[in-house]
XYZ file of C-alpha atoms in Angstrom:
746
model
C 133.201 164.286 140.689
C 132.690 164.563 143.886
C 133.053 160.815 145.620
C 129.070 160.661 147.028
C 129.659 157.715 149.656
C 130.787 160.583 152.467
C 127.174 162.585 151.468
C 126.104 164.343 154.402
C 125.032 168.190 153.591
C 124.062 169.703 150.280
C 124.376 172.805 149.529
C 122.745 174.640 146.989
C 124.330 177.741 145.670
C 122.591 180.018 143.208
C 123.481 182.656 141.134
C 127.146 183.931 140.308
C 127.484 187.094 141.711
C 129.962 188.948 143.434
C 129.713 186.608 146.575
C 129.638 183.329 145.442
C 132.441 183.738 143.148
C 134.226 183.802 146.254
C 132.768 180.704 148.122
C 133.249 179.344 144.995
C 137.372 179.741 145.553
C 137.620 179.086 149.029
C 135.776 175.620 148.589
C 138.926 175.414 145.314
C 141.144 175.608 147.916
C 139.557 174.117 150.761
C 136.451 171.505 150.265
C 133.824 171.155 153.155
C 134.197 167.433 153.718
C 130.740 165.788 154.233
C 129.263 168.609 151.803
C 128.116 168.288 147.777
C 128.995 171.505 146.454
C 125.808 172.499 144.144
C 126.141 175.515 141.667
C 122.592 176.914 139.767
C 123.386 179.944 137.015
C 121.440 180.942 134.026
C 124.897 181.401 132.112
C 128.276 179.786 132.563
C 129.971 183.485 132.483
C 129.977 185.790 135.164
C 130.341 189.531 134.568
C 132.408 192.030 136.854
C 130.042 195.191 136.043
C 132.151 197.572 138.567
C 134.769 196.789 134.918
C 131.112 197.320 133.132
C 132.081 201.160 132.298
C 135.210 200.923 131.042
C 134.282 198.042 128.453
C 131.199 200.593 126.588
C 134.422 203.052 127.437
C 136.987 200.818 125.252
C 138.491 200.101 127.453
C 138.867 196.575 128.370
C 138.131 193.305 126.123
C 134.754 191.631 127.064
C 137.123 188.591 127.988
C 139.017 190.362 130.544
C 135.634 191.928 132.752
C 134.389 187.239 132.428
C 134.670 184.732 135.169
C 133.893 181.724 133.513
C 132.369 179.878 136.509
C 132.540 176.123 135.407
C 136.069 176.287 135.834
C 135.742 177.372 138.638
C 133.203 175.197 139.859
C 135.273 171.953 138.680
C 137.813 173.504 140.744
C 135.819 173.606 143.897
C 134.239 170.015 143.097
C 130.758 171.706 142.881
C 127.996 170.093 140.307
C 127.510 172.605 137.701
C 123.973 173.353 136.313
C 123.048 176.369 133.744
C 119.087 176.864 134.137
C 117.270 179.710 135.664
C 115.681 179.356 139.237
C 111.876 180.704 138.494
C 110.845 180.022 142.916
C 111.111 178.199 145.412
C 109.284 175.994 147.913
C 110.651 176.855 151.552
C 108.355 173.349 152.505
C 110.421 170.619 150.542
C 113.670 172.875 151.218
C 113.821 172.753 147.008
C 114.674 174.954 144.494
C 112.037 175.198 141.250
C 114.034 175.636 137.978
C 112.700 176.784 134.385
C 113.607 173.568 132.320
C 113.775 170.848 134.831
C 112.456 169.427 137.740
C 112.949 170.950 141.686
C 116.209 170.206 143.038
C 116.575 169.459 146.853
C 118.933 171.174 149.255
C 119.858 171.077 152.897
C 120.998 174.431 152.900
C 120.326 177.539 149.876
C 122.371 180.889 149.075
C 121.459 182.808 146.302
C 123.220 185.864 145.143
C 121.667 187.256 141.852
C 121.200 189.741 142.256
C 118.233 192.355 140.760
C 115.716 194.365 138.031
C 116.091 197.329 136.783
C 112.958 199.579 137.791
C 110.567 201.091 135.303
C 110.481 198.209 133.891
C 106.965 198.197 133.751
C 106.403 201.955 132.053
C 104.496 202.275 128.680
C 107.130 201.442 125.887
C 110.699 201.193 128.208
C 110.350 196.771 127.373
C 110.108 196.868 123.762
C 113.029 200.474 123.418
C 115.218 200.275 126.700
C 117.982 198.651 127.360
C 118.154 197.950 131.034
C 121.436 197.256 132.535
C 119.722 194.151 133.817
C 120.515 191.424 133.709
C 124.979 192.919 133.584
C 125.588 189.783 130.740
C 122.617 190.577 128.631
C 124.120 194.654 128.807
C 127.395 194.280 128.074
C 126.226 191.600 125.331
C 124.148 195.111 123.764
C 126.618 198.564 123.949
C 128.552 197.276 120.841
C 125.353 197.041 119.070
C 124.099 201.549 120.591
C 128.642 202.442 119.291
C 127.724 200.291 115.423
C 123.908 202.169 115.323
C 125.590 206.195 116.396
C 128.026 205.031 113.703
C 128.340 207.229 110.243
C 124.297 209.077 111.101
C 124.932 212.798 113.283
C 122.307 214.223 114.958
C 121.908 210.945 117.227
C 120.742 210.961 120.250
C 122.430 209.127 123.582
C 119.941 208.610 126.391
C 121.028 207.098 129.954
C 117.864 207.219 132.766
C 118.784 207.025 136.105
C 121.733 209.328 137.393
C 123.774 207.320 140.104
C 126.446 205.412 139.861
C 126.084 203.590 137.465
C 124.094 205.329 135.075
C 126.851 208.666 135.695
C 129.854 206.033 134.833
C 128.206 204.659 131.545
C 127.316 208.140 130.869
C 130.472 208.997 130.592
C 131.705 205.649 128.978
C 130.120 206.016 125.182
C 131.333 210.002 125.757
C 134.374 208.447 126.423
C 133.703 205.987 123.167
C 132.378 207.501 120.958
C 134.649 210.259 121.111
C 137.829 207.896 120.861
C 136.119 206.102 117.332
C 135.575 209.587 116.021
C 132.466 209.235 116.172
C 131.006 213.106 115.734
C 127.701 214.481 116.763
C 126.595 212.229 119.626
C 124.036 214.078 122.028
C 124.077 212.568 125.089
C 121.353 213.298 128.183
C 122.090 211.879 131.558
C 118.393 212.228 133.302
C 117.558 211.808 136.980
C 114.591 211.817 139.079
C 115.790 212.853 141.561
C 117.173 216.589 142.702
C 120.516 215.823 141.536
C 122.505 213.302 140.125
C 124.830 210.579 142.361
C 121.783 210.003 145.581
C 123.894 209.150 148.643
C 126.822 210.586 147.958
C 128.709 213.690 149.576
C 128.500 217.378 147.716
C 132.028 216.937 146.576
C 131.343 214.640 143.845
C 127.907 216.419 142.647
C 130.250 219.005 142.209
C 133.190 217.006 140.546
C 130.658 215.103 138.074
C 128.180 218.096 137.118
C 131.317 219.921 136.329
C 133.054 216.687 134.044
C 130.032 216.500 132.801
C 129.883 221.012 131.132
C 133.743 219.810 130.240
C 132.373 216.623 128.005
C 129.138 217.540 126.632
C 127.559 215.683 128.546
C 123.918 217.256 128.707
C 121.887 216.555 133.108
C 118.540 216.806 133.610
C 117.030 216.285 137.367
C 114.129 215.925 138.951
C 112.211 214.880 135.541
C 110.546 211.260 135.071
C 110.474 209.286 131.887
C 106.819 208.576 131.380
C 106.756 206.743 128.571
C 110.003 205.639 125.930
C 108.876 205.108 121.744
C 110.980 204.331 119.222
C 113.241 207.310 118.612
C 111.889 209.366 122.142
C 111.549 209.501 125.652
C 108.390 211.418 126.790
C 108.361 213.152 130.053
C 105.798 213.043 133.195
C 104.394 216.628 132.443
C 105.066 215.351 128.605
C 107.970 217.528 127.353
C 109.358 214.434 123.974
C 113.272 214.375 124.565
C 114.866 212.328 121.317
C 116.519 209.799 121.415
C 117.662 206.678 119.101
C 119.336 205.186 121.957
C 118.090 204.381 125.714
C 119.637 203.079 127.903
C 117.613 201.884 131.672
C 120.105 203.071 134.519
C 117.084 203.346 137.335
C 117.210 201.616 140.554
C 117.392 198.455 141.836
C 113.926 195.416 142.025
C 113.597 192.666 142.982
C 113.349 189.649 141.683
C 109.814 187.452 141.494
C 111.902 184.304 142.240
C 111.053 184.841 145.451
C 107.071 186.174 144.917
C 105.656 183.133 146.647
C 108.247 181.817 148.613
C 107.168 183.044 151.811
C 109.788 184.736 153.087
C 109.458 188.453 154.890
C 110.928 190.104 152.233
C 111.006 194.378 153.273
C 108.532 196.816 150.829
C 110.532 196.723 148.221
C 110.558 192.828 148.404
C 114.587 191.625 148.840
C 114.853 189.071 150.859
C 115.231 190.241 154.810
C 118.413 188.497 156.026
C 119.875 188.941 159.695
C 123.655 189.189 160.308
C 125.031 186.006 159.937
C 122.487 186.756 155.987
C 120.184 183.906 155.951
C 116.865 184.900 155.996
C 114.523 185.955 159.058
C 112.949 182.659 159.593
C 114.917 180.519 158.325
C 118.044 179.386 158.939
C 119.037 177.941 156.328
C 118.944 180.033 153.026
C 120.868 182.861 152.125
C 120.541 185.730 150.433
C 123.837 188.514 149.406
C 124.247 191.067 147.390
C 121.262 193.097 145.382
C 118.850 190.442 146.498
C 119.116 191.039 149.736
C 117.505 193.046 152.434
C 119.712 193.723 155.875
C 117.349 193.906 159.149
C 119.760 195.635 160.531
C 120.481 198.330 158.199
C 117.361 198.143 155.505
C 118.731 200.924 153.656
C 122.305 199.668 152.449
C 122.552 201.225 149.562
C 122.694 198.526 146.434
C 126.298 198.289 145.751
C 129.110 195.715 145.330
C 131.722 196.521 146.956
C 128.835 195.625 149.746
C 128.337 192.317 147.802
C 131.856 191.225 148.142
C 132.132 192.055 152.143
C 130.023 189.558 152.215
C 132.081 186.534 150.671
C 134.103 185.824 154.151
C 131.579 186.037 156.211
C 129.392 184.003 153.668
C 131.730 181.036 153.543
C 132.908 181.420 157.184
C 128.755 180.456 157.147
C 128.427 178.138 154.943
C 131.132 175.735 156.728
C 129.591 176.187 160.490
C 125.870 174.597 158.502
C 127.602 171.936 156.210
C 130.348 171.164 159.376
C 129.023 172.756 162.469
C 131.137 175.471 164.032
C 130.458 178.758 164.997
C 129.108 181.442 162.929
C 129.827 185.222 162.179
C 128.218 188.412 161.694
C 128.571 190.782 158.611
C 128.765 194.847 159.765
C 128.998 196.429 156.770
C 131.155 199.366 156.046
C 129.610 202.923 156.984
C 131.861 204.131 154.159
C 133.412 203.614 151.755
C 136.634 204.348 148.423
C 133.845 205.406 145.840
C 136.172 205.181 142.198
C 134.069 206.996 139.271
C 135.277 205.674 135.701
C 135.232 208.412 134.084
C 135.925 207.155 130.305
C 138.139 208.894 129.696
C 141.665 207.238 131.596
C 141.099 209.458 134.519
C 138.044 208.351 137.750
C 136.839 210.759 140.482
C 137.544 208.922 144.213
C 135.270 210.127 147.352
C 135.444 208.888 150.662
C 135.143 210.031 153.937
C 133.157 213.887 152.255
C 136.401 214.642 149.837
C 136.181 214.132 146.040
C 139.426 214.414 144.206
C 139.810 212.643 140.722
C 143.382 212.505 137.999
C 144.304 209.485 136.201
C 145.679 207.994 139.448
C 142.229 207.527 140.774
C 141.819 205.665 137.364
C 144.972 203.630 138.153
C 144.508 202.581 141.489
C 140.749 201.900 139.720
C 141.946 199.243 137.593
C 144.228 196.859 139.275
C 141.816 197.190 142.265
C 139.371 195.824 139.919
C 141.886 193.460 138.323
C 142.890 191.693 140.863
C 139.310 191.400 141.924
C 139.363 189.129 138.579
C 142.251 187.448 138.200
C 141.777 186.382 141.490
C 138.785 184.024 140.409
C 139.263 183.079 136.717
C 140.717 179.672 136.708
C 141.810 179.614 132.943
C 143.950 182.207 130.896
C 143.616 183.948 127.368
C 145.835 180.323 126.095
C 143.243 178.532 127.826
C 146.308 177.878 131.042
C 145.649 178.027 134.560
C 146.090 180.691 136.155
C 149.168 181.112 138.668
C 147.051 181.069 141.228
C 145.471 178.289 140.673
C 148.262 176.213 139.492
C 149.446 176.896 143.300
C 145.948 175.302 145.127
C 145.816 171.911 146.014
C 145.199 169.276 142.944
C 142.808 167.418 140.980
C 142.694 164.099 140.954
C 144.050 163.143 137.313
C 143.925 159.179 137.929
C 140.646 160.514 136.719
C 138.788 157.498 133.958
C 135.880 159.121 131.822
C 132.601 158.826 132.014
C 129.615 158.347 128.953
C 130.690 156.900 125.927
C 133.952 157.223 126.877
C 133.915 154.235 129.791
C 133.824 151.258 128.459
C 135.686 147.818 126.982
C 138.074 148.610 123.793
C 137.085 147.239 120.163
C 139.228 144.820 119.948
C 138.470 143.619 123.799
C 134.716 143.859 122.598
C 134.916 141.728 119.055
C 136.853 138.825 120.282
C 135.075 138.212 123.438
C 132.028 137.396 120.485
C 133.732 136.032 118.118
C 135.127 133.118 121.004
C 131.342 133.063 122.087
C 129.605 132.366 119.007
C 125.858 134.011 117.086
C 123.194 131.650 117.526
C 121.531 130.979 114.464
C 117.749 131.856 114.896
C 115.909 132.316 111.131
C 114.175 134.894 112.934
C 117.348 136.663 113.744
C 117.206 140.181 111.523
C 119.919 142.423 113.244
C 122.185 139.957 116.023
C 125.445 138.651 116.277
C 125.910 137.096 112.938
C 124.675 139.770 111.323
C 126.540 142.261 113.888
C 124.950 145.796 113.404
C 124.038 149.194 116.295
C 120.721 147.501 117.089
C 118.944 143.843 117.290
C 115.820 143.581 114.461
C 113.797 140.189 114.755
C 111.334 139.306 112.886
C 108.075 138.212 114.614
C 105.544 135.110 113.126
C 102.655 137.611 111.891
C 105.870 139.552 110.298
C 106.425 142.475 112.244
C 109.898 143.693 112.778
C 111.116 144.674 116.181
C 114.641 146.446 116.871
C 115.331 146.904 120.131
C 118.935 148.180 121.684
C 120.965 148.612 125.021
C 123.588 150.580 125.953
C 124.125 152.511 129.654
C 127.274 154.547 130.669
C 128.323 155.285 133.978
C 128.479 159.142 134.225
C 130.123 161.805 132.711
C 129.244 165.045 134.711
C 127.438 165.600 137.921
C 124.276 166.375 137.035
C 122.777 162.640 137.718
C 119.537 164.506 135.633
C 121.704 165.775 132.133
C 123.197 161.888 132.519
C 119.670 160.842 132.266
C 118.872 162.791 129.519
C 122.109 162.080 127.677
C 121.915 158.997 128.019
C 117.971 158.829 127.126
C 119.300 160.135 123.722
C 122.408 157.935 123.546
C 120.070 154.682 123.743
C 117.387 155.872 121.973
C 120.192 156.530 119.435
C 120.603 152.978 118.155
C 117.279 152.099 117.173
C 117.410 156.154 114.837
C 120.437 154.581 113.200
C 117.865 151.428 111.619
C 115.661 154.363 110.936
C 113.171 152.529 113.327
C 111.151 153.723 115.337
C 111.405 154.159 119.660
C 109.042 153.565 121.175
C 109.070 151.890 124.677
C 112.380 151.792 127.064
C 113.008 149.748 130.009
C 115.730 151.794 132.391
C 118.866 150.422 134.547
C 120.281 152.371 137.142
C 123.140 152.175 139.854
C 123.064 154.725 142.359
C 125.468 155.384 144.896
C 124.441 157.190 146.910
C 123.616 154.556 150.500
C 121.679 158.043 152.398
C 116.908 156.581 151.209
C 116.230 160.380 150.700
C 119.624 161.254 148.819
C 119.483 158.020 146.968
C 115.222 158.956 146.217
C 116.306 162.111 145.277
C 119.189 160.943 142.123
C 117.205 158.078 140.743
C 114.246 160.633 140.202
C 116.526 163.419 138.860
C 117.882 160.964 136.346
C 114.241 158.721 135.332
C 113.375 162.861 135.641
C 116.320 163.380 132.749
C 115.193 160.332 130.434
C 111.234 161.174 130.748
C 112.217 164.800 129.739
C 113.307 163.089 125.993
C 110.734 159.932 126.264
C 108.111 162.061 126.219
C 108.747 164.549 123.627
C 109.931 161.516 120.902
C 106.579 159.686 121.849
C 108.739 156.731 123.765
C 107.757 155.524 126.962
C 109.363 154.032 130.326
C 107.481 151.396 130.816
C 110.001 150.417 134.020
C 113.203 148.560 134.723
C 116.354 148.035 137.356
C 117.667 149.814 140.345
C 121.461 148.989 141.044
C 123.608 150.578 143.534
C 126.503 151.033 142.894
C 130.048 153.508 143.261
C 129.159 155.859 140.756
C 126.148 157.107 138.994
C 125.052 155.128 135.680
C 121.761 154.802 134.120
C 121.351 153.031 130.817
C 118.211 151.905 128.460
C 116.936 148.862 126.383
C 115.103 150.623 124.574
C 112.207 148.764 121.989
C 110.564 149.716 118.810
C 108.817 148.324 115.016
C 110.173 149.016 111.723
C 107.863 148.386 108.691
C 109.758 145.706 106.493
C 113.302 144.035 107.154
C 114.675 145.740 104.169
C 112.924 148.795 105.024
C 116.102 148.893 107.716
C 118.835 151.062 107.349
C 122.028 148.957 108.294
C 125.860 149.309 108.598
C 126.969 148.578 105.565
C 125.667 148.533 101.981
C 128.614 152.273 100.650
C 129.134 152.071 96.773
C 132.217 154.261 95.970
C 131.698 157.099 94.929
C 128.847 157.792 97.596
C 128.712 160.642 99.909
C 129.105 160.409 103.066
C 127.314 163.103 105.740
C 127.767 163.453 109.477
C 125.039 165.040 111.972
C 126.805 166.329 113.835
C 129.678 167.974 115.437
C 133.142 165.337 117.297
C 134.543 166.157 120.432
C 132.635 165.030 122.883
C 135.744 162.799 124.702
C 138.503 165.484 124.622
C 135.416 168.522 126.325
C 134.782 166.211 129.428
C 138.193 165.116 130.289
C 139.421 168.735 130.923
C 136.305 169.235 131.971
C 136.894 167.046 134.816
C 140.152 168.940 135.373
C 138.696 172.143 135.200
C 140.388 173.064 132.356
C 137.683 173.839 129.734
C 135.636 176.758 128.893
C 131.843 177.623 130.462
C 131.000 177.790 127.004
C 133.136 174.908 125.394
C 130.844 173.141 127.981
C 127.757 174.555 126.704
C 128.080 173.703 122.771
C 128.388 169.996 124.085
C 125.918 169.326 126.138
C 123.421 170.953 123.738
C 124.465 168.173 121.432
C 124.855 165.637 123.127
C 121.082 165.961 124.013
C 120.087 166.265 120.529
C 117.635 163.658 119.201
C 118.420 161.742 115.963
C 115.166 161.319 115.059
C 114.947 164.203 112.581
C 118.353 163.702 110.890
C 117.708 159.724 110.986
C 113.743 160.633 108.918
C 116.586 163.061 106.853
C 119.026 159.979 105.812
C 115.682 157.801 105.083
C 114.131 159.867 102.922
C 117.148 160.691 100.901
C 116.902 156.850 101.193
C 120.747 156.568 102.507
C 123.426 153.002 101.697
C 124.730 153.118 105.606
C 123.860 154.449 108.550
C 125.687 154.391 112.592
C 125.272 156.561 115.726
C 128.854 157.784 116.475
C 130.142 156.963 119.478
C 132.636 155.694 122.075
C 134.577 153.599 119.637
C 134.752 157.502 117.814
C 135.014 158.606 114.153
C 136.908 156.395 112.263
C 135.469 153.794 114.380
C 132.251 153.380 113.518
C 133.321 154.239 110.126
C 136.020 151.202 110.031
C 133.085 149.084 111.420
C 130.773 150.166 108.256
C 133.515 149.902 104.932
C 134.585 146.290 106.541
C 130.479 145.945 106.985
C 130.066 147.798 103.343
C 133.589 145.707 102.303
C 134.298 149.039 100.366
C 137.213 152.066 100.953
C 136.671 155.715 101.978
C 138.293 159.077 101.434
C 138.362 161.716 105.401
C 138.830 165.409 104.521
C 139.828 166.689 107.629
C 139.496 169.963 106.585
C 135.296 169.003 106.596
C 134.480 167.614 109.949
C 132.623 169.654 111.803
C 134.341 169.685 115.375
C 132.757 171.271 118.802
C 134.684 174.995 120.082
C 137.653 173.950 122.050
C 137.522 170.390 120.999
C 140.287 171.365 118.634
C 141.969 173.176 121.052
C 142.670 171.178 124.170
C 143.508 168.285 121.833
C 146.792 170.558 120.350
C 147.212 171.042 124.134
C 148.181 167.245 124.847
C 144.741 166.087 126.692
C 142.624 163.216 125.482
C 140.577 161.120 126.793
C 140.696 158.077 129.269
C 139.751 156.375 126.220
C 141.278 158.328 123.236
C 144.037 155.804 123.168
C 142.578 152.662 122.948
C 140.991 154.217 119.787
C 143.872 155.960 118.391
C 145.105 151.884 117.778
C 142.977 151.842 114.847
C 145.740 154.664 113.128
C 147.661 151.541 111.444
C 144.776 150.497 109.573
C 144.459 153.902 108.132
C 146.265 155.837 105.592
C 147.525 159.257 106.347
C 148.782 162.421 104.399
C 152.300 163.209 106.227
C 151.296 166.691 106.559
C 148.178 166.244 107.963
C 147.411 168.619 111.327
C 147.691 166.308 114.493
C 145.161 167.158 116.597
C 142.721 167.283 113.539
C 143.190 164.327 112.773
C 143.201 162.988 116.516
C 139.452 163.823 116.132
C 138.375 161.307 114.486
C 139.931 158.613 117.807
C 137.503 161.551 120.371
C 134.825 158.573 121.905
C 132.314 160.850 121.235
C 129.425 160.250 123.900
C 125.508 160.833 121.647
C 127.138 160.623 118.666
C 125.666 162.505 116.180
C 124.852 160.058 112.587
C 127.137 158.329 109.746
C 126.088 157.514 106.561
C 125.961 157.481 103.424
C 124.069 158.736 99.866
C 124.726 159.340 96.220
C 126.921 162.223 95.414
C 123.134 164.169 93.231
C 121.041 163.825 97.450
C 124.214 164.292 98.541
C 124.246 168.380 98.237
C 120.017 167.686 99.387
C 120.904 166.240 102.365
C 122.413 168.428 104.314
C 120.650 171.625 103.465
C 117.505 169.190 104.697
C 119.868 168.252 108.373
C 120.911 172.581 108.054
C 116.403 172.489 108.209
C 115.569 169.853 110.506
C 117.946 172.352 112.967
C 121.283 169.602 112.486
C 122.968 173.384 110.882
C 126.943 170.989 111.878
C 125.420 168.602 108.877
C 128.791 167.998 106.840
C 129.736 166.170 104.304
C 133.223 164.622 105.768
C 134.112 162.347 102.642
C 133.023 159.643 99.656
C 133.061 156.369 99.937
C 135.520 154.021 97.602
C 136.784 150.861 96.428
C 138.366 148.484 98.800
C 142.379 149.993 99.295
C 145.064 147.588 97.409
C 147.492 148.359 100.816
C 144.392 146.854 102.704
C 144.145 150.494 104.475
C 140.759 151.280 106.233
C 140.645 153.886 104.738
C 142.747 157.371 103.946
C 142.270 160.902 105.311
C 143.778 163.672 103.176
C 143.467 167.691 104.096
C 143.161 168.710 100.937
C 141.754 167.908 96.904
C 140.381 164.027 97.718
C 142.507 160.843 96.164
C 141.233 158.328 95.353
C 142.069 155.396 97.125
C 144.036 152.431 94.824
């Protein structure tokens, strides 16, 4: 994570397009001192559009055309936010985000692409497959092929015969042929007089010749009026059957800038000058398809221009952060166009000359693969790609945040033992009776349940830190079957400059309020302080109907089943993420688990008359299960094969990655009996420190299946029976870990 003390300039990149990924790579190789870089994307994986036709044709795997933006961000020291940008407020220098508060900036750059024109025509939005957003199209392409399989007479219609439409028509034709899907017709419709508008006549003739040879029906001068499930209707009334409709018409502007007050061209694209800054707004940059160059307003929306804008944007963003002269972007007058014909050949055109052959595809393939590899931080096996292995090393001594940043269980136990418990008849749960939360009885017989939890930030996104901290703090009360009602905040803010400190505090508390408001918890006050790191915590107060209604940490009986409600692995995933070793989709799954409240799981535990319950946090499954077993005076058998775990966690453990708090938790292994052939990485999952983990509770064997079914229905889809309680072990082992049919502990 960035060191926040020296932050002088907040630079925000919205979108992960071809230009912005170049900025990230440049920052990873040579960061700009004093600048805090934040990246906002609607999904963590960017798709290189130049290879999409090859993917459709079956020439590439999906991972070969994908650029995982998250590890690239981590290598660049950037904050990473997954959210859709919905608007811009230049007067306040805020970008509006869906589902979270606006984000402040000193400088902002947009590389968000465009949408497709014509989607507002009747039936098109419902029945067509648009090629934007490109990631969604990639996920839909295989479905088109599967629909054609086994359906003689299947008709595919591609609308729009620019470069993209031409390549996709040829790509689908090649895919059908490659997979032996016969009887499929492919039609390519174009509203203009010829295919490839703006291309030289030689390229047009080449495509027409190849289309004729491949059985692709070209129709120019026709415009689609409306679409239905099985046909399109042209202007004039002609009906063309269509079992699948791919929409590749021209670019249209996104609504993101509609109320921003920026100067835009007639089509709605943001007007930028030669330095790529919005007209009249030096602090706003726009590149790629979302921008219109003031000096060259008719420049086509082509990826080659976005790629060539990279060096200019990098220089000018550095100038905004650090000072210095700016660079002017001069678009090339002509460029080499390589159109994939899907069959191992490509058509090359430049300077009015057009040639085709396998050599042209070989050249295109080399250019495309080389470009993508420059931004793929991780290889297929999860190792650093050579270029990033040679880049400046990330700090390896970073200590994990979240619940992985706490004192060890043994240290805590010894300190509390030395302190001693205070005897008070009104204390239901407290130091004398250790549990996840404290509970006291008032003179009127009310049971007040409370807990306090805080941790150092596990990510540079204060909104996410606040949100997870709120879920984590409320979890202690949900683990007792109590209803949280009020919360007090404690936030340590690292920023020195008042405006940045205010923004950090606002984002953190907004994240917390998103949780508390949804669960009927009122944030009533709190305390702030300055420090070296962002830390967020809450004291949470609630009520229980009676002392007997509380779920206790002890109370397990032999034969009861143990249920875990959330998957394990947040510790190792965020450890790897800090070092740029974790994939974006892995981290999205981890975040989704961490922000999920344990409220629904608590209600299921109460409904199923759970005998004992705790939540899993920094001490890991082994540590918290151990506390439950000691309090219950019981043993247990845990089956490693049943442990739910987050995507990527086991793979990272197999590579030797461990959270910085993992060794402290692993000391508990001395008190655990482990089968000789146990899978060591899976075994290490039980020692992985969790942040905002799930509940662990015991129920009678005859209710276990119903409990898991109820948890799945409530949204805890990973909940599983992971073992059962047994009599205490004769050899003093807390519990046994097995990887096969359960064995009773002696």
